[in-house]
Short mmCIF file of C-alpha atoms and ligand atoms in Angstrom, two decimals:
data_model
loop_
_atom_site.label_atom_id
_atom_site.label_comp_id
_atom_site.label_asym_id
_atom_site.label_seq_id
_atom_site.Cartn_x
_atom_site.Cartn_y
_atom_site.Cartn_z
CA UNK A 1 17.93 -5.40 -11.91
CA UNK A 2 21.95 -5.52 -13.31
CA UNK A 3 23.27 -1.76 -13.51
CA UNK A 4 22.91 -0.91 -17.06
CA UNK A 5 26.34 -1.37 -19.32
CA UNK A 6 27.88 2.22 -19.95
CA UNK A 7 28.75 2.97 -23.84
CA UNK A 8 29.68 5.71 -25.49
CA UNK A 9 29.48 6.04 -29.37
CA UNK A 10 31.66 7.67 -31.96
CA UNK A 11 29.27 7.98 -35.11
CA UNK A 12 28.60 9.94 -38.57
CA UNK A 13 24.98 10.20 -38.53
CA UNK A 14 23.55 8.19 -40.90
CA UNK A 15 20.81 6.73 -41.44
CA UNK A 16 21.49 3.74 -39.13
CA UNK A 17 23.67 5.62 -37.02
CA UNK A 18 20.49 7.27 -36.17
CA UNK A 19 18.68 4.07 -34.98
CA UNK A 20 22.19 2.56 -33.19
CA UNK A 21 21.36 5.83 -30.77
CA UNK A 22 18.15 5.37 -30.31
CA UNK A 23 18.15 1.94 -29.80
CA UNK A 24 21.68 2.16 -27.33
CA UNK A 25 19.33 5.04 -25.43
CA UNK A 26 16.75 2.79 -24.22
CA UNK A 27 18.99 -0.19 -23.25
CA UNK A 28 22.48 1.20 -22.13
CA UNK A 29 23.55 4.02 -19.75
CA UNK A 30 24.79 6.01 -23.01
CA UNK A 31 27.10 8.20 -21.85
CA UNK A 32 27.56 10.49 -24.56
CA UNK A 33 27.57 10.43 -28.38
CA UNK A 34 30.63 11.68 -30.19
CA UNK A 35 30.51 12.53 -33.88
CA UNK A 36 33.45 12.31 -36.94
CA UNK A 37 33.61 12.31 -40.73
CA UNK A 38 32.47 10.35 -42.47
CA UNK A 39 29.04 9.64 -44.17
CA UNK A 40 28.84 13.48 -44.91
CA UNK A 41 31.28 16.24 -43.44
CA UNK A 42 31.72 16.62 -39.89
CA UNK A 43 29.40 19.68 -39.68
CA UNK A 44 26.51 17.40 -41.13
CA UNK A 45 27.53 14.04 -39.36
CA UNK A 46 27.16 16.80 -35.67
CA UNK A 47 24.34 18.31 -36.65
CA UNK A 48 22.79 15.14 -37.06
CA UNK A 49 23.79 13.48 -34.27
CA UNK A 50 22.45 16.40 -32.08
CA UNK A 51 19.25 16.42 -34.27
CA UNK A 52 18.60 12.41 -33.45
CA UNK A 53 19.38 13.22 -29.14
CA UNK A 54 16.96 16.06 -29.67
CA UNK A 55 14.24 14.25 -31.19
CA UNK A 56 14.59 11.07 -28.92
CA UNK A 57 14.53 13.63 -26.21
CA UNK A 58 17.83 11.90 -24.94
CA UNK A 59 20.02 13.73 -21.94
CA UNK A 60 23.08 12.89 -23.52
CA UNK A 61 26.23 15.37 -23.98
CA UNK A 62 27.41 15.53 -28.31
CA UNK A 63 30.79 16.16 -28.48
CA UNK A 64 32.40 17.18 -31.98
CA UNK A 65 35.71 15.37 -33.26
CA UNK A 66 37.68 15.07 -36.20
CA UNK A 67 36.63 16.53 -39.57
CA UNK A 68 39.32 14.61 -42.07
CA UNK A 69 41.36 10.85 -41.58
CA UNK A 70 44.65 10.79 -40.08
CA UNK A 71 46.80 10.24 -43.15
CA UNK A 72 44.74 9.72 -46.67
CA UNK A 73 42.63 11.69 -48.89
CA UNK A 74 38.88 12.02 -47.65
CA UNK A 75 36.19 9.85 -49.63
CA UNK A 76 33.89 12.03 -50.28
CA UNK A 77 30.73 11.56 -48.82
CA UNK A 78 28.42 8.64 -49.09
CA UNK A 79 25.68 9.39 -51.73
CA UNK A 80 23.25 6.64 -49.58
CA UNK A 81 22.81 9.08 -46.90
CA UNK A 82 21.80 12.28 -49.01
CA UNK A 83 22.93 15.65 -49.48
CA UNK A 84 22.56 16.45 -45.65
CA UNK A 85 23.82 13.11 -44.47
CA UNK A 86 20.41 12.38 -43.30
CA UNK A 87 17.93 12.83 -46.10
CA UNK A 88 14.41 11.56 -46.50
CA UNK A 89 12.41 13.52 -43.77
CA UNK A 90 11.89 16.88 -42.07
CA UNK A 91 13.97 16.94 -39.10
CA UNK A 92 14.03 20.41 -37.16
CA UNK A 93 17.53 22.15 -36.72
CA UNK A 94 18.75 21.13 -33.40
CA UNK A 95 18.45 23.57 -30.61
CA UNK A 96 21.14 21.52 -28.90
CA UNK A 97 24.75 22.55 -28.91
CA UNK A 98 27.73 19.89 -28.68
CA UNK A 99 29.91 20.33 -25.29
CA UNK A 100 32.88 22.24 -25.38
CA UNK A 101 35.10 19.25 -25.05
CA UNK A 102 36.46 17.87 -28.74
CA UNK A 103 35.24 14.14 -28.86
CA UNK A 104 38.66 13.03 -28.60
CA UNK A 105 39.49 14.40 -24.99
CA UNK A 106 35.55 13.25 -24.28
CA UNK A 107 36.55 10.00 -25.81
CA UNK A 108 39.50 9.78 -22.48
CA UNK A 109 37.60 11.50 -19.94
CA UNK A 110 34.80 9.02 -20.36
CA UNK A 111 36.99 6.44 -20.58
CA UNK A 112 38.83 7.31 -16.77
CA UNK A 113 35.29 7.61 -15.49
CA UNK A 114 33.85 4.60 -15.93
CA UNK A 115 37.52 2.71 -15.97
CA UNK A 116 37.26 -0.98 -17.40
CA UNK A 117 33.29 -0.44 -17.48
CA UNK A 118 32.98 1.73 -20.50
CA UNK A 119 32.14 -0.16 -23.84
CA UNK A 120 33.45 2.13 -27.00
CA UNK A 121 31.18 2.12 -29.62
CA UNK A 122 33.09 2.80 -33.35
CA UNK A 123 29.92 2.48 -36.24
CA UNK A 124 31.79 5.58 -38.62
CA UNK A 125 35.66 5.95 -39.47
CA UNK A 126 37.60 5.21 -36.42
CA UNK A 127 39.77 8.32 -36.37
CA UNK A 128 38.25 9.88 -32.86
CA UNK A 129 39.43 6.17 -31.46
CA UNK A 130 43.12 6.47 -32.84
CA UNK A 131 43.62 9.98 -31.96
CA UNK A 132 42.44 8.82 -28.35
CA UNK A 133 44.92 5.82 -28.49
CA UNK A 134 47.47 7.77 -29.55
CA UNK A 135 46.80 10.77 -26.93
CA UNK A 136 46.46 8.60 -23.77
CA UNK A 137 47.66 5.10 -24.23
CA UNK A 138 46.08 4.25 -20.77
CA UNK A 139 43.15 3.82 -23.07
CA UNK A 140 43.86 0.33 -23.20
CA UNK A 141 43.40 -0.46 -19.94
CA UNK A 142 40.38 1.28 -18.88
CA UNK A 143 38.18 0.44 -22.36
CA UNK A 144 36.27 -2.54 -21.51
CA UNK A 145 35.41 -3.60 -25.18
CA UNK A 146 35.49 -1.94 -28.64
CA UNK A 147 32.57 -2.76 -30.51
CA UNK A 148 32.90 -1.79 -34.46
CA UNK A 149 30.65 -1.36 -36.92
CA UNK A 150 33.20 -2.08 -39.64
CA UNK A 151 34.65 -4.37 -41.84
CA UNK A 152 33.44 -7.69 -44.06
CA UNK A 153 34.81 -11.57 -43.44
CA UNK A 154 33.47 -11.53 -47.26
CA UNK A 155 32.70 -8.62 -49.83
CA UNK A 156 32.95 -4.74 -49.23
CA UNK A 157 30.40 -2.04 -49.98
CA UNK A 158 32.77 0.97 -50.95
CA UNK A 159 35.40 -1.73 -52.63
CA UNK A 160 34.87 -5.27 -53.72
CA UNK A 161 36.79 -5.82 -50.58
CA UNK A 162 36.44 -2.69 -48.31
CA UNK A 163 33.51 -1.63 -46.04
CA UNK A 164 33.25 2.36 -45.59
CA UNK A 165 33.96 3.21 -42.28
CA UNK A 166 37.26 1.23 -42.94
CA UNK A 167 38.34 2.28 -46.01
CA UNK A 168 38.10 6.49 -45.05
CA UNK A 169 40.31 5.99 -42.20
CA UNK A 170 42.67 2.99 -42.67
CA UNK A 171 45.46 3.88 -41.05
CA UNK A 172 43.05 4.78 -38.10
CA UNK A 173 41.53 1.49 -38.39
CA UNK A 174 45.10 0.21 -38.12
CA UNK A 175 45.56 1.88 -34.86
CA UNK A 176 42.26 0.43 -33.69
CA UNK A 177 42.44 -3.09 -34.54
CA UNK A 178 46.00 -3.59 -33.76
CA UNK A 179 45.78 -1.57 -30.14
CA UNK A 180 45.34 -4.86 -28.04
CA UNK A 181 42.01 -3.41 -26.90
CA UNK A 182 39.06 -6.38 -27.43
CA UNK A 183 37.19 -5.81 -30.41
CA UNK A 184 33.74 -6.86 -31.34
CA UNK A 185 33.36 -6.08 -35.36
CA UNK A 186 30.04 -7.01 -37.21
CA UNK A 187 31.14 -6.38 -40.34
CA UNK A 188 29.17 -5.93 -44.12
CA UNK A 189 29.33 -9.98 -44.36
CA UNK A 190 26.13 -9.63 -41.80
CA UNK A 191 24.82 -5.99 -41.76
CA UNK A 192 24.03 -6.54 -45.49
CA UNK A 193 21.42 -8.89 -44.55
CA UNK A 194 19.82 -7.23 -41.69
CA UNK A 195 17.93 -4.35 -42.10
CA UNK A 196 14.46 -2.91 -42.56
CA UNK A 197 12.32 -3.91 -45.40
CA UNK A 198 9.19 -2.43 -46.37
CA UNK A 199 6.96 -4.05 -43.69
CA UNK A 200 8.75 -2.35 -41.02
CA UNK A 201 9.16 0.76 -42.83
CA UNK A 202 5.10 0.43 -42.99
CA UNK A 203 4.77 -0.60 -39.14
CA UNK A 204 6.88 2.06 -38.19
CA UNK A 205 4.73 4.66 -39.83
CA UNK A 206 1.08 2.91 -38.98
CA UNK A 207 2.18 3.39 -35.37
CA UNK A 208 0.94 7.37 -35.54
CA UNK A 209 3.87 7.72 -33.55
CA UNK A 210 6.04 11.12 -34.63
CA UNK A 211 9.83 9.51 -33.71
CA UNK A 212 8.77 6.38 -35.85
CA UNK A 213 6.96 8.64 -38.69
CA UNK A 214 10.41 10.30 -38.90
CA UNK A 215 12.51 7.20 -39.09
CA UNK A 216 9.91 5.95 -41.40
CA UNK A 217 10.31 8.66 -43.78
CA UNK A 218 14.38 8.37 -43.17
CA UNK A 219 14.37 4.87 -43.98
CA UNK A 220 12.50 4.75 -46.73
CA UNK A 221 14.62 6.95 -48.15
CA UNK A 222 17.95 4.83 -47.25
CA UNK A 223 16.13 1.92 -48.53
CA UNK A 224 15.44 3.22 -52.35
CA UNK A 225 18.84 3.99 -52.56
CA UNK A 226 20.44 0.90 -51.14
CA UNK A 227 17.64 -0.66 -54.02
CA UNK A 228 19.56 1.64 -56.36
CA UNK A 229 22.92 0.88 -55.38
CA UNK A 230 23.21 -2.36 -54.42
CA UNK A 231 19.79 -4.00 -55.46
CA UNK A 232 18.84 -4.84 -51.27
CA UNK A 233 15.40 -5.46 -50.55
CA UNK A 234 16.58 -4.22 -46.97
CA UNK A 235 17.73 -0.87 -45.87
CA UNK A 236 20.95 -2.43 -43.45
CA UNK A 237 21.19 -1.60 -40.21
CA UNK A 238 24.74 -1.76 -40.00
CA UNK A 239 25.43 0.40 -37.09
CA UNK A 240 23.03 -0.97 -34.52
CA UNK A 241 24.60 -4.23 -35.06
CA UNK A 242 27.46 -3.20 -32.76
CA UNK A 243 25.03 -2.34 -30.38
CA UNK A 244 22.42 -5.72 -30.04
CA UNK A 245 24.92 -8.34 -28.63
CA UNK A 246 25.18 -5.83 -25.47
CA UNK A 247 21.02 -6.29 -24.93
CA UNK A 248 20.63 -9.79 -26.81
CA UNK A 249 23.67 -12.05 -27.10
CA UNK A 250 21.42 -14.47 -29.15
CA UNK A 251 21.27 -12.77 -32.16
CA UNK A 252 24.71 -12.74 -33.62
CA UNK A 253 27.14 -15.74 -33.58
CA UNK A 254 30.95 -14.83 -33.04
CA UNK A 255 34.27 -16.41 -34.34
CA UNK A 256 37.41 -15.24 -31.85
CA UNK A 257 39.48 -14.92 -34.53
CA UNK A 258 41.82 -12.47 -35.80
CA UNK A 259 40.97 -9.69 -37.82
CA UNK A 260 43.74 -7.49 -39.52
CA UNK A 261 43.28 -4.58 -41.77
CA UNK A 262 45.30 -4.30 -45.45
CA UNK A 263 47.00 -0.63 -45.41
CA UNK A 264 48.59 -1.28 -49.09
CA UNK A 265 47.11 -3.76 -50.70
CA UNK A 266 46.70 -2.42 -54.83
CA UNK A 267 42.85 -3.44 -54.37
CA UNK A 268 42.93 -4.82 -51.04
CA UNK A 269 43.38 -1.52 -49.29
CA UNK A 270 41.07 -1.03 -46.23
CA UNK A 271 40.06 -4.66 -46.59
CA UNK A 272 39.78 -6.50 -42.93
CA UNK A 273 41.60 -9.91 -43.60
CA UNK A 274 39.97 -12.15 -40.61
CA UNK A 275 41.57 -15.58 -40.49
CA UNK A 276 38.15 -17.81 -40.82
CA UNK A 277 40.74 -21.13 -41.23
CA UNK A 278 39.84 -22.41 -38.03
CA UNK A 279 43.24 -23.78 -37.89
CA UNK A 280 44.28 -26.52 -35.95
CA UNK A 281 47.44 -26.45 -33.94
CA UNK A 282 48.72 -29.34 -36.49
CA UNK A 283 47.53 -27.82 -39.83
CA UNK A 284 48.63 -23.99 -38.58
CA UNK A 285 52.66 -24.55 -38.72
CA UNK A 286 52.54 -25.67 -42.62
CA UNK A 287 50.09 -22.61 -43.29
CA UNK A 288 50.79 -18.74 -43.72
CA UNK A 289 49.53 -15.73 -41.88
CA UNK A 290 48.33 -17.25 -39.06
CA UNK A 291 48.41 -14.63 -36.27
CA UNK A 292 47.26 -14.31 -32.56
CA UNK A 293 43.20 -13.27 -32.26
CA UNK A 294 42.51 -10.06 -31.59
CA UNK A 295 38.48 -10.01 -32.23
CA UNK A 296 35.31 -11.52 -31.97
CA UNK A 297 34.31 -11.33 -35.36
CA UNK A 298 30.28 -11.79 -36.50
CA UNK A 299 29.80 -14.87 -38.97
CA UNK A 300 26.01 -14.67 -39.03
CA UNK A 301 23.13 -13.17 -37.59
CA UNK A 302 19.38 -14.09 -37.22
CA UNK A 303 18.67 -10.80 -39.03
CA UNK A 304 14.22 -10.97 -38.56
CA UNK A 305 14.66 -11.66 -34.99
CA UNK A 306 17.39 -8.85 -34.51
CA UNK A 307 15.46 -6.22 -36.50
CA UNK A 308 11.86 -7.04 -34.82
CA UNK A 309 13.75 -6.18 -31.48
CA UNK A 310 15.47 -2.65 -32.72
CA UNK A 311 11.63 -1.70 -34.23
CA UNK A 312 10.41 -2.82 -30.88
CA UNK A 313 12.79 -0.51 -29.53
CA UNK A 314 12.12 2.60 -31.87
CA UNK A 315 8.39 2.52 -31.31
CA UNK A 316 8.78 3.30 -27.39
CA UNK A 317 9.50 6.50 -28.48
CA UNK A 318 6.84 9.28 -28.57
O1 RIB B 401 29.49 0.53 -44.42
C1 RIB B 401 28.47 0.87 -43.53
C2 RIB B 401 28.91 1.96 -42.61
O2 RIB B 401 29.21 3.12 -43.35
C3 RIB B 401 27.80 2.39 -41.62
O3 RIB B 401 28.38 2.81 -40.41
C4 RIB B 401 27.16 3.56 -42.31
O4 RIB B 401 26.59 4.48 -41.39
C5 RIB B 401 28.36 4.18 -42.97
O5 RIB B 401 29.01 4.97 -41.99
CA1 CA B 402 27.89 4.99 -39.51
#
């Protein structure tokens, strides 16, 4: 059997940050879980991430990071999530405590360890990622892939144009996508579309299973408001979409494009402008703002078949 990939992912727990974990757990060596602002405040986003370890009774290290973006005004947090970041069921305070290491140096140390192996898993703001670049540039050498939860070929969530994770960090975002590392974005274009509906929510909780009564309760929480918000009949996974083409490469179709992010657009700030042309070598020297690809950027997903396999996933759990 192939040596499972290694990964390591920066979050802000979050509803589907919760299920990228525990779905990355049971597939990938997950080498430790790193958390940032984001959804809620740093102290929430670590809390939870060491609450969702604990109750998937995982053996991997938490390290805190960064509690504020690089160079902009926070966002506020992101009313889908709840007060606590993670709202909907009773989850016990962790007993767990994050390592002493800030996620940042964890970030670099786990990247030298598992050198050109390690796939870096961004599915909050990316400013634990650009503090890393910026801190040991070796990064991009020894970082097989960056996979981001992040983005939108089409509309945003938080902007007409923006998706969240992008627009509280842009500037880190910047740092990311422009770092020459690979990158592997699903972006809201596809995560809109793929989530769990009420069938799910309902199989999760007939299984008499407590990890998948929990999630049940979480996500039917996440749902309403997404119903609220947005008018979905899904509660998106976003997050564990960055995780699925590392255990099924079937179930999300890829354009190697590029993808570059707006830092000053009037309403165009934090948007990811991918270049879906599909220009020809003839066609691309009469058009504008053609540049070199930098990403493999998700176009479309085959959403039932991707969530059946993540509720597959969550009900191995006790
Ligand atoms: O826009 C969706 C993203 O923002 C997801 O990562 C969700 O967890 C929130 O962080
Ligand atoms: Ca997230």
């Amino acid at each position: 059997m192939a040596a499972r990939q290694k990964i390591l992912i920066d979050c802000d727990p979050g509803h589907d940050d919760a299920v990228a974990i525990l779905f990355a757990a049971r597939h990938m060596d997950l080498v430790g879980v790193t958390s940032v602002h984001g959804n809620n405040s740093l102290e929430n986003t670590t809390r939870n991430a060491l609450a969702v370890v604990e109750m998937g009774k995982l053996d991997v290290p938490v390290a805190k990071g960064c509690a504020e973006p690089l160079a902009q005004e926070p966002v506020g947090i992101a009313a889908m999530h709840g007060k606590s970041g993670l709202d909907g069921a009773e989850i016990a305070e962790p007993t767990r405590r994050v390592i002493d290491t800030h996620a940042v140096d964890f970030i670099i140390a786990m990247a030298e360890q598992h050198k050109e192996e390690l796939i870096l898993a961004t599915i909050g703001p990316e400013t634990n990622i650009a503090m890393a670049l910026r801190r040991e540039p070796r990064l991009k050498n020894w970082i097989r892939e960056i996979t981001v939860m992040g983005g939108s070929t089409t509309l945003g969530n938080i902007t007409p144009v923006a998706e969240f994770n992008i627009f509280a960090d842009v500037e880190a975002a910047w740092a990311v996508y422009e770092s020459g590392i690979p990158l592997r974005m699903v972006g809201y274009n596809v995560t809109r579309q793929t989530g769990f509906d009420q069938g799910d929510i309902d199989r999760m909780r007939g299984s008499g299973k407590k990890v998948a009564g929990v999630l049940a309760d979480l996500m039917a929480f996440y749902l309403e408001k997404q119903r609220q918000g947005y008018g979905l009949t899904v509660a998106p996974m976003h997050d564990v979409c960055a995780i699925v083409p590392y255990v099924d490469d079937s179930l999300i179709d890829y354009l190697h494009t590029s993808a570059r992010i707006e830092l000053n657009g009037t309403y165009t700030r934090g948007m990811t402008v991918c270049d879906l042309r599909n220009l020809k070598s003839v066609a691309a020297t009469n058009m504008r703002n053609a540049t070199a690809p930098n990403a493999l950027v998700a176009v479309n997903a085959r959403s039932r078949a991707l969530i059946d396999r993540v509720v597959d996933t969550l009900l191995t759990y006790d």
